[in-house]
Amino acid sequence: MAQTMTQMQSSFAGQSVTRLSVRPRQSAQIARRSTPRAAITLPNPPFELDALEGQGLSKATMEVHWGKHHRTYVDNLNKQIEGKPLADKSLEEIIQATWNNGSPSAEFNNAAQTWNHTFYWESIGPNGGGPPTGAIAQAIDNDLGGYEEFKKSFTQAGATQFGSGWAWLVLDGGKLKVTKTPNAENPLHHGQTPLLTMDVWEHAYYIDVQNRRPDQVNIKSSGRRKLDRCAAWRSLANESQKRLIEAPDWASEKRQAHAIMMAHIPPTVPLPKSFSWVESI
Amino acid sequence: MAYSLPKLPYDYSALEPHIDATTMQIHHSKHHQTYVTNVNNAVQKFPELNGLGMEDLNSAVGTSKIPAEIATAVRNSGGGHYNHSFFWKVMGAPGGNNGPSAELKSAIDSSFGSLDELKAKFNAAAAARFGSGWAWLTSQDGKLAISSTPNQDNPQQALAETKGVPLLGLDVWEHAYYLKARLLLSHEPPQVSQSCETSQPFCRDVSQLMIMSL
């Protein structure tokens, strides 16, 4: 099994677009059924930790956010599920199994936060920003009244999530929606497919902008417009996502959506060259 | 009469090295001020709430006394104003206090066994609060209890699971400790820290400040 996983990971490496495709992940799921799954792993962000410095997200934040917070969710989850039936399930299955109709068990927070952060790294990137193009742009025009309106409602969602939480662009019943969730919750429990997220836990932005949370999301008066400058629309541009967005019948696409969610967990990529704990002090 | 930001009973730097002056300044002049502004904006539309003290306003949270239109704003920002005003008062400069009074010490001993036990349980409640919130020591009907609340809820509010008169409150929103904790954590190997326990060194530090202030 270990060899299979290693082979899979090496086959993923370098395939920046096709690694989001569905098929390899499904193979991974099938392989997991017969053998106990390896521990949940911490994926590296698909960019260097200092790659977003110019876009308002410092290396110091990334080092603590990814290297401490995200890592801790992964480590704590593995400790919690070790030796239990949950240990044989995929991360998405753990999230669903522990959500428990809104009375989540202890594993839920760590599992969902592991997933949310991985998805967050995929949602932002050094080559991101600007208005989207293609199918997602069309869907935003149709469902949300255009990119400017979308930015307003996404910013509003992030700014008004009281306490800790997340702002999301999701697909719900075949339509795009902007939504928000508290703490570790994510749209998967509500039958929605996340397409883009912004972390509005204070740890996501406090080093960079302290109490000015709207700067984390997007605000016109600010020099920091993370959504404008970081949104990784490119990662939405693969064929599966397009098909999903254009799908008229949500129910028949649900299985596909779940597969895409799983595929969205990025494979292991090489450790960012700039990563260093000591350097940043 | 609008609610106003209370002055701190000490300088921003008075709680060093447990809480750094920068954190105190942002916490008081930005975060707390925002709650004051927002609760005033909410209640000014309703003359019947005019003149209600901060404690009475919080006691009404979760009841029909607060109009539905502003229920969330009063819960969050009224709670935030109450909690922070309380937080500043239950802390004091290190070394400036002599510990709990004899009467309180006796109540602590009979409820928790000892002051150290209270601290351990209090810190555990703080560390276990997932997301943003507060840890509390409360008194109700002569009994002491430890609890925690999410976001800016507090034991004064009618909707609190554990209601009571707060004796101690500890802010475990990340804004309360993040600037300092981040620096401390950067010196540790990546495996050591645990995010929901990120606040623990802070809890230990600050509960010392608070216990001494009783």
XYZ file of C-alpha atoms in Angstrom:
495
model
C 0.000 0.000 0.000
C 2.792 2.377 0.912
C 4.374 1.743 -2.449
C 1.090 2.365 -4.226
C 0.640 5.660 -2.463
C 4.184 6.724 -3.281
C 3.731 5.816 -6.907
C 0.489 7.736 -7.027
C 2.002 10.783 -5.472
C 4.936 10.794 -7.809
C 2.603 10.378 -10.744
C 0.643 13.391 -9.507
C 3.674 15.607 -9.170
C 4.055 18.091 -11.949
C 0.573 17.629 -13.336
C -0.749 20.993 -12.351
C -4.061 20.638 -14.138
C -4.708 16.953 -14.558
C -4.019 16.272 -10.892
C -7.420 17.783 -10.252
C -9.070 15.268 -12.504
C -11.332 12.674 -11.016
C -9.994 9.340 -12.098
C -6.777 8.998 -10.063
C -8.586 9.859 -6.865
C -11.240 7.269 -7.495
C -8.489 4.730 -7.905
C -7.093 5.834 -4.592
C -10.451 5.355 -2.935
C -10.818 1.870 -4.338
C -7.312 0.959 -3.247
C -8.100 2.133 0.261
C -11.007 -0.232 0.702
C -8.920 -3.353 0.907
C -6.092 -2.042 3.036
C -5.988 0.290 6.031
C -5.453 3.797 4.756
C -2.263 5.663 5.461
C -2.581 8.540 7.922
C -4.118 11.782 6.727
C -1.224 13.875 5.456
C -0.491 17.588 5.415
C -0.348 18.713 1.805
C 2.043 21.481 0.886
C 0.458 24.607 -0.524
C 0.721 24.665 -4.325
C 2.947 27.742 -4.116
C 5.986 28.973 -2.199
C 5.207 30.331 1.244
C 6.441 33.788 0.257
C 4.669 33.746 -3.110
C 1.802 35.963 -1.973
C 3.867 38.595 -0.145
C 3.115 41.134 -2.868
C -0.577 40.341 -2.654
C -0.980 41.075 1.038
C -0.394 37.620 2.471
C 2.946 37.465 4.246
C 5.345 34.573 4.455
C 5.120 34.841 8.239
C 1.382 34.236 8.072
C 1.798 31.330 5.678
C 4.468 29.726 7.856
C 2.323 29.825 10.956
C -0.962 29.193 9.178
C 0.147 26.236 7.117
C 3.104 25.061 9.190
C 1.356 25.338 12.567
C -2.408 25.571 12.320
C -3.001 23.308 9.343
C -0.373 20.832 10.521
C -1.926 20.685 13.971
C -5.369 19.896 12.594
C -3.852 17.028 10.621
C -1.789 15.728 13.545
C -4.665 15.940 15.998
C -7.033 14.216 13.607
C -4.605 11.351 13.130
C -4.283 10.997 16.901
C -8.053 10.996 17.306
C -8.797 8.372 14.676
C -5.889 6.039 15.275
C -7.107 2.508 15.820
C -10.734 3.440 15.188
C -13.018 2.599 12.260
C -12.695 6.211 11.129
C -9.048 5.567 10.357
C -10.084 3.528 7.317
C -12.150 6.330 5.843
C -11.188 9.140 3.520
C -11.025 12.670 4.864
C -14.355 13.535 3.224
C -15.976 10.446 4.676
C -14.687 11.361 8.135
C -16.182 14.833 7.766
C -19.540 13.430 6.764
C -19.492 10.712 9.431
C -18.592 13.057 12.281
C -20.832 15.993 11.335
C -23.607 14.104 13.071
C -26.443 16.348 11.897
C -25.000 19.490 13.388
C -23.822 17.987 16.682
C -20.305 17.289 15.513
C -18.054 14.886 17.371
C -14.544 15.863 18.419
C -12.955 14.579 15.211
C -15.113 16.787 13.044
C -13.339 20.058 13.820
C -9.925 18.694 12.961
C -11.129 16.833 9.867
C -13.090 19.757 8.467
C -10.325 22.237 9.242
C -7.825 19.948 7.511
C -10.052 19.937 4.443
C -10.865 23.655 4.603
C -7.234 24.722 4.747
C -6.213 22.470 1.889
C -9.050 23.948 -0.110
C -8.008 27.468 0.910
C -4.476 26.968 -0.436
C -6.059 25.810 -3.683
C -8.316 28.851 -3.714
C -5.516 31.390 -3.698
C -2.325 31.637 -5.680
C 0.394 33.917 -7.018
C -1.063 33.775 -10.497
C -4.586 34.294 -9.284
C -6.663 37.414 -9.098
C -8.607 39.521 -11.518
C -11.952 38.613 -12.953
C -12.455 34.954 -13.853
C -12.894 33.817 -17.414
C -14.798 31.064 -19.173
C -17.539 28.968 -17.642
C -17.112 30.244 -14.113
C -17.287 33.865 -15.304
C -20.456 33.106 -17.213
C -21.969 31.415 -14.187
C -21.075 34.392 -11.981
C -22.752 36.721 -14.461
C -25.849 34.556 -14.629
C -26.268 33.636 -10.976
C -24.628 36.440 -9.013
C -25.063 39.512 -11.188
C -21.471 39.753 -12.336
C -17.999 39.839 -10.860
C -18.361 43.185 -9.060
C -21.550 42.048 -7.350
C -19.926 38.762 -6.466
C -17.000 40.581 -4.870
C -19.371 42.683 -2.798
C -21.328 39.735 -1.490
C -18.210 37.628 -0.895
C -16.613 40.483 1.058
C -19.815 40.955 3.003
C -19.981 37.254 3.826
C -16.426 37.255 5.150
C -16.798 40.489 7.084
C -20.044 39.459 8.768
C -19.102 35.933 9.807
C -18.968 36.785 13.504
C -16.182 34.976 15.337
C -14.160 32.426 13.401
C -15.168 30.955 10.072
C -15.069 30.954 6.310
C -16.544 32.734 3.278
C -17.396 30.552 0.292
C -18.398 30.540 -3.329
C -20.393 27.347 -3.762
C -22.463 25.487 -6.253
C -25.884 24.733 -4.814
C -28.505 22.971 -6.882
C -26.694 23.891 -10.065
C -26.500 27.596 -9.138
C -23.646 29.625 -7.746
C -24.115 31.096 -4.280
C -22.032 33.071 -1.835
C -22.210 31.741 1.691
C -20.409 31.702 5.027
C -19.840 29.121 7.754
C -18.762 29.346 11.409
C -15.640 27.717 12.851
C -14.849 24.468 11.013
C -18.128 24.032 9.188
C -18.004 23.809 5.443
C -20.558 23.668 2.653
C -20.244 19.913 2.177
C -22.757 19.325 4.987
C -25.299 21.459 3.239
C -25.070 19.543 -0.023
C -23.121 22.367 -1.639
C -19.944 22.089 -3.642
C -17.261 24.570 -2.594
C -15.566 26.367 -5.471
C -13.592 29.071 -3.687
C -12.995 30.000 -0.055
C -11.482 32.663 2.157
C -10.378 31.948 5.707
C -11.657 34.581 8.140
C -10.317 33.048 11.333
C -8.218 35.767 12.898
C -5.112 33.585 12.594
C -5.454 33.851 8.807
C -4.818 37.585 8.727
C -3.937 38.954 12.130
C -0.191 39.193 11.556
C -0.812 41.082 8.322
C -3.796 43.342 8.993
C -4.695 42.835 12.693
C -8.315 43.781 13.304
C -9.033 44.903 9.735
C -10.758 41.741 8.575
C -12.267 43.217 5.407
C -8.708 43.636 4.192
C -8.393 39.878 4.328
C -11.297 39.418 2.002
C -11.628 42.426 -0.224
C -12.277 46.102 0.216
C -12.013 48.923 -2.224
C -10.392 51.431 0.087
C -7.604 49.049 0.924
C -4.348 48.352 -0.789
C -4.850 44.726 0.015
C -7.439 43.112 -2.136
C -6.887 39.448 -1.640
C -9.826 38.353 -3.674
C -8.889 40.611 -6.540
C -5.284 39.631 -6.375
C -5.182 36.031 -5.221
C -8.351 34.187 -6.233
C -7.151 31.092 -8.026
C -9.763 31.004 -10.752
C -7.387 28.958 -12.821
C -7.921 25.974 -10.569
C -11.602 26.064 -11.446
C -10.914 25.938 -15.133
C -10.558 22.225 -15.586
C -13.100 20.308 -17.586
C -14.757 18.554 -14.681
C -15.500 21.799 -12.917
C -16.889 23.302 -16.094
C -19.138 20.348 -16.583
C -20.350 20.649 -13.026
C -21.066 24.335 -13.318
C -22.924 23.850 -16.536
C -24.816 20.801 -15.329
C -28.564 21.444 -15.426
C -29.430 18.580 -13.116
C -27.729 18.764 -9.773
C -28.893 15.406 -8.452
C -27.403 13.401 -11.255
C -24.167 15.265 -10.832
C -23.843 14.801 -7.123
C -21.684 11.738 -7.344
C -19.458 13.569 -9.750
C -19.327 16.534 -7.409
C -18.213 14.386 -4.533
C -15.482 12.911 -6.667
C -14.332 16.383 -7.594
C -14.247 17.416 -3.983
C -11.992 14.512 -3.248
C -9.896 15.262 -6.269
C -9.535 18.775 -5.013
C -7.361 17.644 -2.156
C -4.004 18.296 -3.776
C -1.343 15.639 -3.923
C 1.970 16.017 -2.242
C 4.104 18.578 -3.978
C 7.759 19.332 -3.273
C 8.414 21.266 -0.080
C 8.511 24.961 -0.908
C 12.120 26.028 -1.218
C 11.597 29.097 0.892
C 10.259 27.172 3.859
C 12.230 27.845 6.994
C 11.163 28.350 10.555
C 14.273 30.179 11.599
C 14.457 32.594 8.705
C 11.276 34.387 9.591
C 12.168 35.232 13.170
C -26.926 57.836 26.884
C -24.665 56.019 24.514
C -22.258 53.370 25.694
C -18.644 54.473 25.701
C -15.232 52.868 25.662
C -13.980 52.681 29.251
C -10.457 53.794 30.001
C -8.115 51.013 31.003
C -7.303 51.013 34.706
C -3.599 50.744 33.738
C -1.250 51.541 30.850
C -1.145 49.419 27.724
C 2.264 48.172 28.806
C 1.241 47.371 32.392
C 0.635 43.675 31.748
C 4.001 43.015 30.123
C 5.477 40.490 29.750
C 2.250 38.463 29.872
C 0.366 40.634 27.394
C 2.341 42.963 25.151
C 1.468 46.644 24.796
C 0.735 46.413 21.052
C -1.832 43.690 21.615
C -3.417 45.680 24.428
C -3.597 48.827 22.331
C -5.237 47.157 19.330
C -7.483 45.073 21.538
C -8.769 48.060 23.501
C -8.743 50.888 20.969
C -9.820 48.880 17.901
C -11.654 45.685 18.825
C -13.408 46.957 21.939
C -14.166 50.327 20.328
C -15.820 48.539 17.394
C -18.150 46.674 19.743
C -19.067 49.954 21.464
C -19.767 51.631 18.130
C -21.816 48.732 16.847
C -23.930 48.257 19.963
C -24.702 51.984 19.991
C -25.691 51.849 16.330
C -28.036 48.962 17.111
C -29.807 50.288 20.188
C -30.190 53.913 19.081
C -33.084 52.885 16.842
C -35.047 51.719 19.868
C -35.795 54.386 22.517
C -37.124 51.751 24.924
C -33.567 50.472 25.280
C -32.203 53.926 25.941
C -30.584 54.160 29.334
C -30.378 50.414 29.852
C -27.104 49.591 31.597
C -24.658 47.182 30.025
C -25.537 44.426 32.513
C -29.273 44.806 31.984
C -28.821 44.886 28.227
C -26.856 41.631 28.373
C -29.394 40.010 30.712
C -31.999 40.748 28.047
C -30.045 38.962 25.299
C -31.993 35.869 24.365
C -35.314 37.349 25.517
C -38.053 39.235 23.672
C -36.940 42.491 25.307
C -34.415 42.884 22.498
C -36.200 43.554 19.182
C -35.552 40.799 16.646
C -34.117 43.289 14.183
C -31.140 43.984 16.431
C -30.992 40.729 18.408
C -27.822 39.484 16.746
C -26.097 42.870 16.879
C -26.857 43.286 20.585
C -25.830 39.722 21.358
C -22.513 40.126 19.544
C -21.587 43.753 20.117
C -23.357 44.235 23.439
C -21.677 41.023 24.539
C -18.350 42.234 23.188
C -18.610 45.517 25.078
C -19.629 43.809 28.329
C -16.952 41.119 28.055
C -14.067 43.429 27.264
C -15.046 45.978 29.918
C -15.023 43.115 32.400
C -11.783 41.627 31.076
C -9.819 44.862 31.634
C -11.054 45.028 35.207
C -10.191 41.487 36.257
C -6.595 41.823 35.192
C -3.907 43.734 36.991
C -0.210 44.415 36.867
C 1.892 41.402 37.843
C 2.840 41.370 41.488
C 0.271 43.966 42.445
C -2.148 41.692 44.241
C -2.303 39.338 47.175
C -4.489 36.532 45.853
C -8.126 35.798 46.601
C -9.791 36.987 49.785
C -10.341 34.497 52.596
C -14.025 34.175 51.740
C -13.358 33.554 48.064
C -10.507 31.186 48.826
C -12.843 29.146 50.978
C -15.415 28.998 48.165
C -12.711 28.003 45.673
C -11.429 25.264 47.950
C -14.872 23.794 48.498
C -15.811 23.972 44.794
C -12.550 22.929 43.184
C -10.308 21.560 45.912
C -7.678 24.219 45.535
C -6.697 27.341 43.608
C -4.385 25.243 41.427
C -7.262 22.932 40.533
C -9.368 25.930 39.591
C -6.582 27.230 37.353
C -6.181 23.852 35.672
C -9.907 23.538 34.976
C -10.180 27.137 33.864
C -7.290 26.754 31.434
C -8.740 23.508 30.118
C -12.074 25.236 29.455
C -10.251 28.026 27.629
C -8.170 25.659 25.505
C -11.166 23.500 24.610
C -13.183 26.436 23.242
C -12.992 25.813 19.491
C -13.152 28.951 17.393
C -13.600 32.288 19.146
C -14.908 32.720 22.680
C -14.361 33.154 26.385
C -13.657 31.081 29.496
C -15.471 32.024 32.698
C -15.524 31.541 36.414
C -19.018 32.346 37.635
C -20.994 32.393 40.809
C -24.647 31.347 40.896
C -26.675 30.707 44.036
C -23.513 30.603 46.084
C -21.836 28.042 43.823
C -18.766 28.605 41.712
C -18.637 27.146 38.211
C -16.276 27.133 35.235
C -17.678 27.389 31.726
C -16.944 28.750 28.293
C -19.036 30.615 25.737
C -18.708 30.979 21.968
C -17.952 34.287 20.258
C -19.022 37.212 22.494
C -21.703 35.373 24.458
C -21.378 35.553 28.245
C -22.898 34.053 31.423
C -24.938 37.211 31.996
C -26.988 36.604 28.856
C -30.271 34.742 29.177
C -29.228 32.364 26.412
C -26.063 31.174 28.176
C -25.870 27.470 29.004
C -24.166 28.253 32.315
C -25.622 31.447 33.711
C -24.142 33.308 36.638
C -22.309 36.360 37.827
C -18.873 36.406 36.194
C -15.922 36.489 38.576
C -13.252 35.903 35.938
C -13.330 36.066 32.163
C -10.587 35.146 29.727
C -10.721 36.216 26.101
C -9.594 33.356 23.838
C -10.322 35.022 20.537
C -7.129 34.811 18.538
C -6.930 38.612 18.560
C -6.289 38.453 22.295
C -2.988 36.640 21.977
C -2.026 36.117 18.360
C 0.692 38.721 17.939
C 2.629 37.420 20.915
C 1.829 33.736 20.520
C 3.003 33.798 16.930
C 6.430 35.015 17.992
C 6.672 32.426 20.727
C 5.572 29.634 18.440
C 8.019 30.531 15.697
C 10.819 29.332 17.909
C 9.351 25.894 18.321
C 9.645 22.966 15.973
C 6.538 22.639 13.799
C 5.228 19.525 15.514
C 5.004 20.963 18.980
C 2.240 23.499 18.765
C -1.421 22.616 18.711
C -3.637 25.281 17.345
C -6.453 24.983 19.817
C -3.773 24.923 22.429
C -2.002 27.904 20.943
C -3.730 29.900 23.619
C -2.492 27.806 26.499
C 0.688 29.718 27.320
C -1.458 32.817 27.198
C -4.053 31.229 29.451
C -1.446 30.282 31.986
C 0.072 33.747 31.895
C -3.139 35.613 32.060
C -4.887 33.468 34.615
C -2.013 34.353 36.925
C -2.717 38.002 36.330
C -6.374 37.458 36.973
C -6.209 35.191 39.993
C -3.976 37.710 41.651
C -6.505 40.394 40.937
C -9.395 38.795 42.739
